[in-house]
Structures are given as structure tokens and as C-alpha cells.
XYZ file of C-alpha atoms in Angstrom:
622
model
C -82.345 22.698 70.438
C -81.779 25.612 72.745
C -83.775 26.115 75.871
C -87.225 27.610 75.271
C -87.409 31.136 76.665
C -89.096 34.419 75.807
C -87.581 36.115 72.785
C -86.543 39.713 72.356
C -84.882 39.390 68.957
C -83.954 41.436 65.915
C -86.427 41.616 63.044
C -84.494 40.466 60.035
C -84.365 42.895 57.088
C -84.747 45.826 59.480
C -82.693 47.046 62.382
C -85.676 46.737 64.724
C -85.968 44.877 67.975
C -89.221 43.084 68.610
C -91.002 42.908 71.912
C -90.623 39.702 73.905
C -93.541 37.300 74.057
C -94.711 34.270 75.952
C -95.312 31.009 74.111
C -99.070 31.432 73.900
C -99.510 35.212 73.591
C -101.715 36.602 70.784
C -102.942 33.246 69.454
C -106.338 31.598 69.239
C -106.766 28.545 71.430
C -106.821 25.303 69.452
C -108.651 22.092 70.332
C -106.640 19.175 69.000
C -108.562 16.583 67.053
C -108.171 12.837 66.668
C -107.243 13.058 63.007
C -104.004 12.654 61.087
C -100.618 13.608 62.531
C -98.518 16.417 61.169
C -96.372 13.926 59.289
C -99.398 12.246 57.724
C -100.713 15.634 56.588
C -97.340 16.612 55.078
C -96.706 13.228 53.434
C -100.113 13.152 51.798
C -99.763 16.614 50.231
C -98.106 16.341 46.789
C -97.050 20.001 46.916
C -94.899 19.226 49.961
C -93.065 16.147 48.642
C -89.625 17.785 48.610
C -90.018 18.985 52.183
C -91.306 15.541 53.208
C -88.217 13.899 51.692
C -85.959 16.094 53.829
C -87.934 15.243 56.973
C -87.577 11.515 56.217
C -83.849 11.779 55.518
C -83.122 13.693 58.726
C -85.343 11.628 61.042
C -87.911 14.355 61.620
C -90.714 12.442 59.927
C -90.899 10.117 62.937
C -90.785 13.056 65.362
C -93.756 14.696 63.639
C -95.698 11.424 63.976
C -95.524 11.358 67.798
C -97.799 12.950 70.364
C -95.410 15.858 70.884
C -96.987 19.119 69.715
C -95.418 21.230 66.954
C -96.274 24.001 64.546
C -94.765 23.283 61.104
C -94.227 25.740 58.269
C -93.703 23.671 55.094
C -92.481 25.285 51.837
C -94.196 24.098 48.662
C -92.336 22.467 45.778
C -92.615 25.485 43.477
C -89.945 27.361 45.440
C -88.390 24.531 47.451
C -87.250 22.503 44.447
C -85.819 19.011 44.017
C -82.385 20.611 43.653
C -82.818 22.378 46.988
C -84.024 19.121 48.542
C -81.037 17.133 47.307
C -78.512 19.736 48.504
C -79.909 19.683 52.032
C -80.040 15.890 52.205
C -76.454 15.660 50.896
C -75.317 18.197 53.481
C -77.031 16.248 56.260
C -75.445 12.963 55.205
C -71.965 14.474 54.793
C -71.950 16.000 58.274
C -73.449 12.874 59.825
C -70.701 10.765 58.223
C -68.141 13.201 59.628
C -69.471 12.598 63.146
C -71.338 15.879 63.549
C -74.041 15.518 66.210
C -77.649 16.072 65.221
C -78.015 19.272 67.222
C -74.999 20.676 65.338
C -75.890 19.354 61.881
C -76.285 22.332 59.558
C -79.130 20.767 57.546
C -81.168 20.413 60.723
C -80.308 23.652 62.511
C -80.420 25.933 59.469
C -83.304 24.362 57.533
C -85.471 21.776 59.314
C -85.603 23.487 62.722
C -85.915 26.851 60.986
C -89.375 25.721 59.793
C -90.680 24.118 63.000
C -91.751 25.590 66.347
C -92.643 23.760 69.540
C -96.306 23.930 70.651
C -99.311 24.850 68.561
C -99.943 28.301 67.104
C -102.814 29.451 64.947
C -103.422 32.859 63.426
C -106.427 35.130 63.215
C -107.087 38.365 61.376
C -107.088 40.337 64.625
C -103.868 38.999 66.124
C -100.852 41.268 66.536
C -97.653 40.450 64.712
C -95.034 39.041 67.042
C -91.788 37.085 67.161
C -92.151 33.311 67.140
C -89.399 31.108 68.542
C -88.362 28.367 66.139
C -86.767 25.080 67.241
C -83.281 26.359 66.407
C -83.784 29.292 68.744
C -84.221 31.878 66.001
C -86.977 34.446 66.180
C -89.239 34.699 63.131
C -91.701 37.537 62.527
C -95.164 35.928 62.697
C -98.177 37.746 61.239
C -101.722 36.708 60.264
C -100.495 36.078 56.708
C -96.762 35.294 56.804
C -93.711 34.003 58.629
C -90.551 36.092 58.303
C -92.042 37.834 55.281
C -92.883 34.562 53.470
C -96.618 34.364 52.705
C -98.785 31.443 53.786
C -100.392 29.437 50.980
C -102.553 27.553 53.504
C -102.852 28.184 57.230
C -104.336 26.783 60.439
C -104.371 23.160 59.208
C -105.161 21.298 62.418
C -103.465 17.950 63.048
C -103.693 15.600 66.023
C -100.316 16.837 67.270
C -100.128 20.422 66.124
C -100.746 22.958 63.371
C -99.514 22.972 59.763
C -98.923 25.954 57.453
C -97.760 25.762 53.870
C -95.419 28.514 52.644
C -94.908 29.970 49.171
C -91.120 29.879 49.781
C -88.619 28.598 52.315
C -87.730 30.787 55.302
C -84.270 32.285 55.062
C -81.860 31.339 57.819
C -80.005 34.229 59.475
C -76.802 33.626 61.383
C -76.314 35.092 64.815
C -73.114 37.058 65.349
C -71.214 34.069 66.722
C -72.214 31.948 63.724
C -71.181 34.785 61.430
C -67.734 34.824 63.068
C -67.455 31.061 62.570
C -68.308 31.208 58.871
C -66.184 34.212 57.837
C -63.029 32.325 56.933
C -59.751 32.826 55.129
C -57.275 35.542 54.248
C -56.557 38.849 55.944
C -60.266 39.719 56.007
C -61.389 36.451 57.553
C -62.328 36.073 61.228
C -60.509 32.780 61.864
C -58.286 34.175 64.638
C -61.234 35.593 66.564
C -63.316 32.433 66.168
C -60.495 30.083 67.193
C -60.018 32.081 70.393
C -63.729 32.170 71.278
C -64.341 28.532 70.359
C -61.615 27.441 72.778
C -64.003 28.499 75.581
C -67.296 27.333 74.038
C -69.225 24.508 75.738
C -72.631 22.852 75.245
C -74.337 21.245 78.257
C -77.230 18.789 77.963
C -80.138 19.287 80.436
C -81.908 15.905 80.779
C -84.532 17.080 83.285
C -85.870 19.637 80.780
C -85.666 17.404 77.709
C -88.565 15.363 76.298
C -88.073 11.677 77.087
C -88.704 8.953 74.538
C -88.247 5.181 74.753
C -85.514 3.337 76.618
C -83.368 1.438 74.135
C -80.816 -1.116 75.379
C -81.178 0.305 78.865
C -80.419 3.848 77.727
C -82.914 6.698 77.871
C -83.684 8.219 74.467
C -84.908 11.788 74.080
C -87.421 13.087 71.563
C -86.248 16.627 72.096
C -82.926 17.496 73.731
C -82.613 20.733 75.661
C -79.103 22.136 75.929
C -77.505 25.314 77.168
C -74.550 26.889 75.441
C -71.912 28.617 77.543
C -68.883 30.560 76.440
C -66.616 31.801 79.226
C -65.268 34.714 77.185
C -68.667 35.888 75.933
C -70.629 35.255 79.122
C -68.189 36.181 81.867
C -65.358 38.245 80.387
C -66.775 40.583 77.747
C -70.358 40.151 79.038
C -71.873 40.010 75.553
C -73.618 36.768 74.549
C -73.045 36.920 70.810
C -74.188 33.290 70.522
C -77.582 33.987 72.108
C -80.801 34.754 70.246
C -82.278 36.487 73.288
C -80.308 39.731 73.068
C -79.365 42.169 70.350
C -75.824 43.502 69.881
C -73.752 45.653 67.623
C -70.319 44.003 67.585
C -67.065 45.230 66.045
C -65.026 42.206 64.943
C -61.293 42.243 64.111
C -60.237 40.572 60.872
C -57.189 38.299 60.870
C -55.085 41.282 59.810
C -56.375 43.534 62.594
C -56.119 40.693 65.123
C -52.451 40.060 64.329
C -51.569 43.762 64.501
C -53.191 44.097 67.934
C -51.878 40.814 69.327
C -48.297 41.525 68.226
C -48.309 44.547 70.560
C -50.555 43.226 73.354
C -48.392 40.160 73.984
C -45.633 42.406 75.407
C -47.978 43.716 78.110
C -48.658 40.320 79.684
C -45.260 38.790 80.454
C -45.403 36.982 83.787
C -42.670 35.779 86.148
C -41.014 32.792 84.496
C -39.452 31.060 87.501
C -42.223 29.183 89.272
C -39.665 27.618 91.642
C -38.894 30.892 93.366
C -39.898 30.468 97.054
C -42.005 33.632 97.124
C -43.429 33.358 93.606
C -47.210 32.920 93.359
C -47.216 32.313 89.615
C -47.496 28.642 88.736
C -46.408 27.526 85.294
C -50.023 26.620 84.450
C -51.418 29.979 85.584
C -48.674 31.912 83.820
C -49.244 30.092 80.517
C -53.013 30.553 80.805
C -52.736 34.285 81.442
C -50.162 34.822 78.708
C -52.496 33.087 76.250
C -55.825 34.629 77.144
C -55.090 38.205 78.220
C -53.402 39.593 75.072
C -56.261 38.160 73.006
C -59.138 38.998 75.319
C -57.977 42.605 75.506
C -58.268 42.970 71.745
C -62.035 42.483 71.785
C -62.979 43.578 75.312
C -65.320 46.542 75.039
C -66.076 46.129 71.316
C -69.678 44.899 71.786
C -72.726 47.045 72.442
C -76.072 45.798 73.694
C -79.140 47.572 72.397
C -80.533 47.304 75.924
C -77.897 49.788 77.108
C -77.699 51.741 73.827
C -81.336 52.359 73.002
C -80.733 54.594 69.970
C -78.860 51.916 68.033
C -80.942 50.811 65.069
C -83.667 53.422 65.561
C -82.406 55.927 62.988
C -81.769 58.549 65.664
C -78.363 60.210 65.934
C -75.991 58.099 68.030
C -73.587 60.357 69.947
C -71.815 57.564 71.795
C -71.949 53.847 72.498
C -71.205 52.085 75.771
C -70.053 48.482 76.146
C -71.150 46.195 79.021
C -67.703 46.735 80.623
C -68.227 50.487 81.037
C -68.915 51.804 84.537
C -71.669 54.242 85.435
C -71.045 57.976 85.225
C -71.110 58.328 89.012
C -68.361 55.717 89.413
C -66.014 57.102 86.738
C -64.097 59.491 88.972
C -63.580 56.947 91.729
C -62.449 54.307 89.223
C -60.530 56.383 86.681
C -59.879 59.758 88.325
C -62.292 61.889 86.309
C -65.960 62.049 85.404
C -64.841 62.818 81.847
C -62.842 59.586 81.537
C -64.814 57.360 79.164
C -63.430 53.836 79.416
C -65.100 51.194 77.223
C -67.230 54.029 75.811
C -66.761 55.628 72.381
C -67.898 58.963 71.048
C -69.379 59.534 67.584
C -69.193 55.911 66.361
C -70.555 56.856 62.910
C -68.756 60.187 62.521
C -67.132 60.970 59.170
C -65.369 64.298 58.557
C -64.363 65.489 55.113
C -60.611 65.198 54.585
C -59.946 63.695 58.024
C -59.519 59.955 58.764
C -62.551 58.850 60.690
C -62.177 57.649 64.275
C -65.748 56.309 64.316
C -65.559 52.659 65.332
C -68.409 51.629 62.968
C -66.902 53.502 60.015
C -64.821 51.751 57.305
C -66.192 48.338 58.290
C -68.170 45.648 56.455
C -71.534 45.420 58.218
C -73.761 42.335 58.123
C -77.256 41.879 59.523
C -77.488 38.909 61.905
C -80.365 37.299 63.764
C -79.275 38.917 67.034
C -77.809 42.202 65.855
C -75.267 43.650 63.466
C -71.665 42.536 62.885
C -69.071 45.128 61.846
C -65.999 43.434 60.387
C -63.032 45.783 60.861
C -59.772 45.482 58.961
C -58.534 48.646 60.696
C -58.918 48.452 64.480
C -60.073 51.814 65.860
C -60.746 50.761 69.436
C -57.757 52.198 71.261
C -56.040 50.605 74.227
C -56.279 53.871 76.172
C -60.085 53.526 75.903
C -59.984 49.987 77.236
C -57.369 48.230 79.384
C -54.333 50.546 79.301
C -55.408 52.767 82.183
C -54.026 54.699 85.125
C -53.324 52.510 88.159
C -54.549 54.570 91.071
C -54.111 53.082 94.531
C -55.879 54.862 97.379
C -53.404 55.276 100.229
C -56.068 54.755 102.882
C -57.402 51.517 101.351
C -56.674 48.310 103.258
C -55.526 46.506 100.102
C -53.074 49.298 99.243
C -51.089 49.408 102.472
C -48.579 46.619 102.928
C -46.904 47.755 106.154
C -45.637 50.643 108.266
C -42.164 50.925 109.719
C -39.651 53.380 111.123
C -35.908 53.816 111.076
C -34.575 55.208 114.369
C -31.635 57.596 114.242
C -31.261 57.138 117.961
C -31.319 53.438 118.952
C -32.835 54.419 122.281
C -35.839 55.942 120.583
C -38.606 53.822 119.095
C -42.172 54.230 117.981
C -44.052 52.830 115.027
C -45.713 55.462 112.791
C -49.448 55.684 112.324
C -51.530 55.878 109.148
C -54.713 57.733 110.031
C -57.635 58.048 107.611
C -59.174 61.490 107.197
C -62.350 62.623 105.448
C -61.966 65.864 103.546
C -64.412 68.519 104.657
C -67.064 69.324 102.075
C -66.439 73.007 102.746
C -62.783 72.679 101.755
C -61.785 74.161 98.388
C -59.846 70.913 97.816
C -62.821 68.622 98.407
C -63.551 67.675 94.766
C -59.849 67.275 93.954
C -59.356 64.451 96.473
C -60.173 60.944 95.250
C -63.149 59.592 97.163
C -62.940 62.712 99.389
C -60.694 60.714 101.719
C -56.950 60.773 102.380
C -54.566 59.554 105.054
C -52.010 61.066 107.412
C -48.678 59.295 107.868
C -47.596 60.383 111.331
C -44.349 59.671 113.121
C -44.476 59.046 116.872
C -41.051 60.541 117.343
C -39.244 63.199 115.310
C -36.022 61.226 115.687
C -37.497 58.440 113.570
C -37.815 58.324 109.788
C -41.380 57.158 109.063
C -42.089 54.835 106.188
C -45.002 53.108 104.498
C -44.924 50.311 101.942
C -47.764 50.366 99.411
C -48.978 47.766 96.919
C -49.661 48.169 93.198
C -51.939 45.664 91.483
C -52.560 44.907 87.795
C -49.283 46.414 86.588
C -48.527 45.639 82.926
C -45.117 44.648 81.602
C -43.187 46.765 79.078
C -45.361 49.818 79.655
C -43.764 53.159 80.434
C -45.527 54.577 83.484
C -45.166 57.990 85.044
C -45.006 57.476 88.804
C -46.769 60.041 91.010
C -47.299 60.517 94.721
C -50.435 62.597 95.235
C -50.574 64.659 98.423
C -53.090 67.051 99.968
C -52.858 69.998 102.373
C -53.603 69.282 106.011
C -56.203 72.053 105.827
C -58.421 69.804 103.691
C -59.400 68.178 106.990
C -58.967 71.136 109.338
C -58.920 74.609 107.847
C -57.199 75.930 110.972
C -54.372 73.384 110.915
C -50.985 75.038 111.433
C -48.948 72.206 109.883
C -48.325 73.980 106.592
C -44.697 73.052 105.988
C -43.597 70.990 103.004
C -42.699 67.343 103.531
C -39.583 65.717 102.150
C -40.034 62.176 100.882
C -37.869 59.467 99.396
C -39.297 56.666 97.215
C -38.094 53.169 96.397
C -39.999 50.836 94.082
C -39.730 47.041 94.030
C -40.880 44.401 91.575
C -40.215 40.802 90.583
C -37.908 40.327 87.622
C -38.633 37.612 85.003
C -36.804 35.017 87.138
C -39.003 35.741 90.157
C -36.276 37.595 92.075
C -36.625 41.062 93.542
C -35.301 44.206 91.888
C -35.535 47.670 93.396
C -34.859 51.236 92.342
C -34.471 54.160 94.699
C -35.377 57.625 93.460
C -33.113 60.197 95.076
C -32.437 63.113 92.802
C -34.384 65.553 90.758
C -35.872 64.823 87.375
C -33.320 65.084 84.536
C -34.964 64.877 81.062
C -31.619 64.362 79.335
C -30.884 60.967 80.883
C -32.221 57.452 80.368
C -31.115 54.489 82.479
C -31.548 50.737 82.243
C -30.752 48.987 85.507
C -31.151 45.233 85.762
C -34.658 44.227 84.705
C -36.333 47.509 85.623
C -35.986 50.299 83.089
C -35.935 53.910 84.246
C -35.684 57.069 82.220
C -35.536 60.792 82.940
C -33.599 60.491 86.183
C -30.255 61.456 87.575
C -28.469 59.177 90.031
C -30.181 55.842 90.547
C -29.380 53.067 92.998
C -30.809 49.562 92.862
C -29.126 48.385 96.045
C -31.460 47.077 98.721
C -29.261 48.676 101.385
C -29.585 52.194 100.089
C -27.761 55.189 101.539
C -29.997 57.298 103.749
C -27.765 60.280 104.316
C -28.122 61.741 100.827
C -30.385 64.774 100.532
C -34.047 64.135 99.754
C -35.138 66.022 96.682
C -38.908 65.453 96.505
C -41.006 67.933 98.455
C -44.733 68.272 98.736
C -46.595 71.528 98.297
C -48.530 72.061 101.543
C -50.831 74.677 100.011
C -52.568 72.589 97.358
C -53.434 69.110 96.143
C -50.067 68.140 94.706
C -49.478 65.496 92.020
C -45.782 64.964 92.665
C -44.040 63.380 89.683
C -41.365 60.961 90.890
C -40.313 59.721 87.451
C -40.902 57.320 84.590
C -40.490 53.572 84.921
C -41.088 50.325 83.011
C -41.544 46.902 84.624
C -40.319 43.587 83.171
C -43.247 41.504 84.393
C -47.017 41.788 84.576
C -49.114 41.380 87.742
C -52.587 41.606 86.158
C -54.952 39.260 88.010
C -52.397 37.962 90.520
C -53.203 37.629 94.247
C -49.727 38.887 95.219
C -49.213 42.546 94.156
C -45.493 41.884 93.439
C -44.933 45.617 92.797
C -44.490 47.793 95.887
C -43.634 51.424 96.531
C -41.855 52.495 99.713
C -42.445 56.109 100.725
C -40.344 57.540 103.565
C -40.676 60.829 105.393
C -37.669 62.398 107.079
C -36.868 65.621 108.924
C -33.801 66.276 111.035
C -35.704 68.137 113.679
C -39.089 69.617 114.498
C -37.759 72.228 116.872
C -38.502 75.918 116.635
C -37.540 77.171 113.202
C -38.093 73.832 111.428
C -38.572 74.162 107.692
C -39.991 70.690 106.965
C -42.915 68.717 108.337
C -42.672 65.187 109.708
C -46.228 64.484 108.533
C -47.279 63.280 105.088
C -50.863 63.860 103.935
C -51.295 61.294 101.195
C -54.245 60.866 98.835
C -53.040 58.148 96.464
C -50.148 56.762 94.491
C -50.464 56.633 90.751
C -48.911 54.910 87.756
C -50.031 56.637 84.560
C -49.175 54.916 81.237
C -47.328 56.895 78.577
C -49.177 55.436 75.597
C -47.360 56.760 72.532
C -43.865 56.090 73.879
C -44.875 52.589 74.992
C -46.268 51.578 71.589
C -43.362 53.169 69.740
C -40.790 51.299 71.853
C -42.569 47.966 71.363
C -42.842 48.371 67.595
C -39.188 49.437 67.361
C -38.113 46.325 69.279
C -40.349 43.765 67.544
């Protein structure tokens, strides 16, 4: 069984979440007598003979004859027929012969334990209806006259080890969402691909200290009732939605085999890691690489497709639902810092039920097969409407002043006699500045050369870069007056950029951007692909005497587009950034009449994915 906890479950047959309860809330106290056990009461009642036969066949007759306390809800023969009895016993025996453990045996979990609760519960006419936890962890709606809508024929039959009710029918078993995924098999509309991925990370752990001990047989402790916890790394830690738990309620969009394949066939191109683990400076072991290349394309299909009713209170209430937010979404106040704009809704989806006449619906719950489950609603989707740009395919914004962003500072002296390392000084934008809200985190940095004869440079790190994605590369600068409105340094700054990354063999490639943007040209150089540029050099020893063509605008926050680039390898989740951008500042002189500044006021560096072109290129090359 699963660990006994308070339940806040979904009332079956309605989309309604019940209030949580403690084990003894709302019930009359019961004084246990010295009479017959639960099993003796059941076995002596001719109307319960079919149910009794199932208990004997599955070993639960002996459990109901011990001193452990239960409440049993036994269906009478009129509705629980001999045919029903024989099917359940045959199912139990077949799974037992196949080596299925008792706590996984379908006959036990979906029938026997669905009619038994731990502890004793009686009803009264004045009690409030509530949710009762059954032995299989399911919540059943418990009223003075029924369990889960099935009426009592007899109630409050006191036994020496619990309470017995007889039911006019058996209680229907409802799958939770994880069980639903497991049982939806076969064809394009099955969920086999999703289940196989989740099951790979599904573990059950036995908790002996919380289990009920029985006799010791052949020196081995036996347990009358085994308490286990179920953990799934993907559900618990990655997508943060416990679809296998009865204690929460979710709406979950589930990709069919067809939708899964369509998404995976594109996603796999985004997570190509360095192949050569023997490279001296490579941090990607063969084991880590294989693990990432397996899990990440699959995880990023379903990440953000689950919605807890705790965080989406209107779900299931009948009220209009304007948007839904997954557990991976960040708070409104953190959106701008994380994604660059308060309006950027990542892992959030607008109008999930919206249907417009004559227009294909983008609502993520629309055009799906919905099924009620014991812990929510499953929406099986053959067409996947959760877009990558709403989930993992995001801008990579690296704050220039952040410790993790800066790799190193350096200078190149034009006069060997002159030296002096540049400084990177953090500045807080003044709240009175008209640029205040346009600067990420309201903080920027000043790259300052100690000597005008030196060319100042800074090397910055990019993390979580995806492979085979076209990114637009930007250097984002701010005016010096954002910090000091009276600053006189209002000249433009010339910069030169070189980007480095590891190629698939773990060796370093680099591209230097020197000339202005040319939309008529596309270049492929080594492993790095570059388009929309003029002259490109990938030599490490680049020529420094060519004219610099990228200039900042000293009068405004300037998003300076350097160009468009695609990387051969992915760095998502790696400790070594492996992608670096070198930004250099150069002026020939700062004497009277200078037209360029030797200072760079830098907010951030940015890689922004070009979604449509990326997907089109991948599909064309599949």
C-alpha cells in the first residue's frame, strides 16, 4: 500500500476537489467488542460469498482475521456476481504466476484494496461527507449512506477488529493519470512512448519502520501491511508534477505516440553533445553525454504540460479559464529578470479552451481526448500544441556584471612598454534615469582600459546553448548617463567580437565578426555555421588592424546585432560553459578631438533563437 497521509483528491464523476481530512475526522468513536472478526462476519454472510471467495484467493481472509483494524466495504452477490468473482481470481493467479508482486497485483490494487480502508470508521446521520483513503491510496467519497456513490445495504456492523459495510454494488476503480498513461497502449494514439520514458525513472521503496510487522518465518520478518513510497525522478524532480500521486490534482496534456515521435524527431537535434571524451579539456564523459542525449529531447517534450489545481484554482470549477500555469513557470515579478520581459509567459499558456470559428485552435486542451482520473484529468493529444518557444527554446541572456558570466579580462598593448589590465566595474542604474526600466536588473558594467594605448578585452561565458539552433547574437549596451546624468563620455564605442565553441570532436572552433551585416550571404565555416555576414575569419590569430565595424549608440540602450550563428554542440546542463564570446574595445587615441570612446558600458550579451528558421532547417535536413 502507499503511505497513509491526508487526502486532497478529486471527486470521481465530477471535476471537484475535496477538502483534505485526518483519519478520524467526522466519525463517531467506536468501542471494539470481543465478538467475531471481520473475516468471520463476511464468511458467515451468504450474500457476501463471492466477495469472501476473492478474499480467500488473494490472502486477505487471513489479514481480516488478525487484530489489525480495518473498515471493509463488501459488495453483495446480486451485483458482484460469480462471473465477476472468477475474473478477479483468474487475474490474481495469472499475475502471481508471472511474478507480479502482491502490491502490484491488479486484482488486489484495483479491487480488494479498493474496498478496504485502514482503521475503523462509522457513519452517523449528522456527519459531513468527506474523502476516505482506501488501502490502495485512492480517495472515495464517504457519506452517511454511500461510498463513492454506491449505497450501503447495511452499515456500522461492528467486529472485533473493525467495521463492516455491505454495498449494493462494487466500487468502481479509477486510474490516476500515471496509471492511465500505462494502460493506453498501441498505435499512433497510444501512450507507449511516454510511459516507457517515465517508467525508466520509476522506483518503489519499502519503508520497514512504518510497516505493520507480523511473524518471523525462517528468521525473516514478515509484514502484515507493507508501507512503500513511490518515486519518479522525472515526475518529482524534473517536471514537478506527481501524476502517480493520489494527494494532488492535475490537468495533464499527454502526447500520443504520433505526437511524441514528431516532437522527438526535432528535439534530438538540439541536444548533441561533444563526442570526443578523450579531449584533454572536455568535461563531457561518454556516460554523461549518452544520458543527456537520451533524457533531454524526451523530457523537453512534456516539460510544462501539467497543471496543478493548487496553482490554477479555476480549473474544474466551471469558471472561465484565461490561462494555465505549469509548476515550471516563474512568478510574474521574476519574468523580466529571467526572460527579459514581464510579458514573456514561459511554461504558461493563454486561453487553453479557446475555439474560434474558422480558425485552427491553439488552445492546448482543445482537440484532445479527455479522461477523468482519480487525481485529475488526462488530455490525450495527437496534435501537440505546446510550442518550444513557450518552454525550453528561450533567449540566453547573460548579465555582463554577473560573476558566472565573466571568464577573464585582458589587454593587448600597442606599445610594449605600456601595460595595464582593464577593469570591469559594476554600476547600478539610477532610478531617475529614463533608461532605468530598460536595463536588465537595473545593473550594468563598465569595461575600462587603464591606458588608451591598450585594446581592452573581456571574455564572457554562455551556458545552456543548444545545438543546431540559429541564434541572433546581440551585445546590449547602455549610455554612461544611466549611472551619472552629467557624464561627458557620450562618444560611441567601437567593438570587435569573436565567439568560440567546442566542435563535435571536442576541439575549439572560433569565428571573428569583423564586417557589417550582409543579408545576401550565408557561410559555413568548419563546425560553426554563420549566415548574414560578410568577411569571416576562423583563425585563432586574427588580424587586428582591420577596421572595426560595430559601434554602440551612446545616447540610448542599444541592442547591437552582431549576427546569426548556429553551434554544432549543446552545453545544456554542463559545468563548463564551452561557448565564449570575446568582446574587445579599441580606439587609436583619446586625445582632443577623439571620435570614439575607450569605455564600454555593457548590460548583457544575448543569444536569441530564430524559431521558424531553426525548425525549417531541421525538417529539411531530416
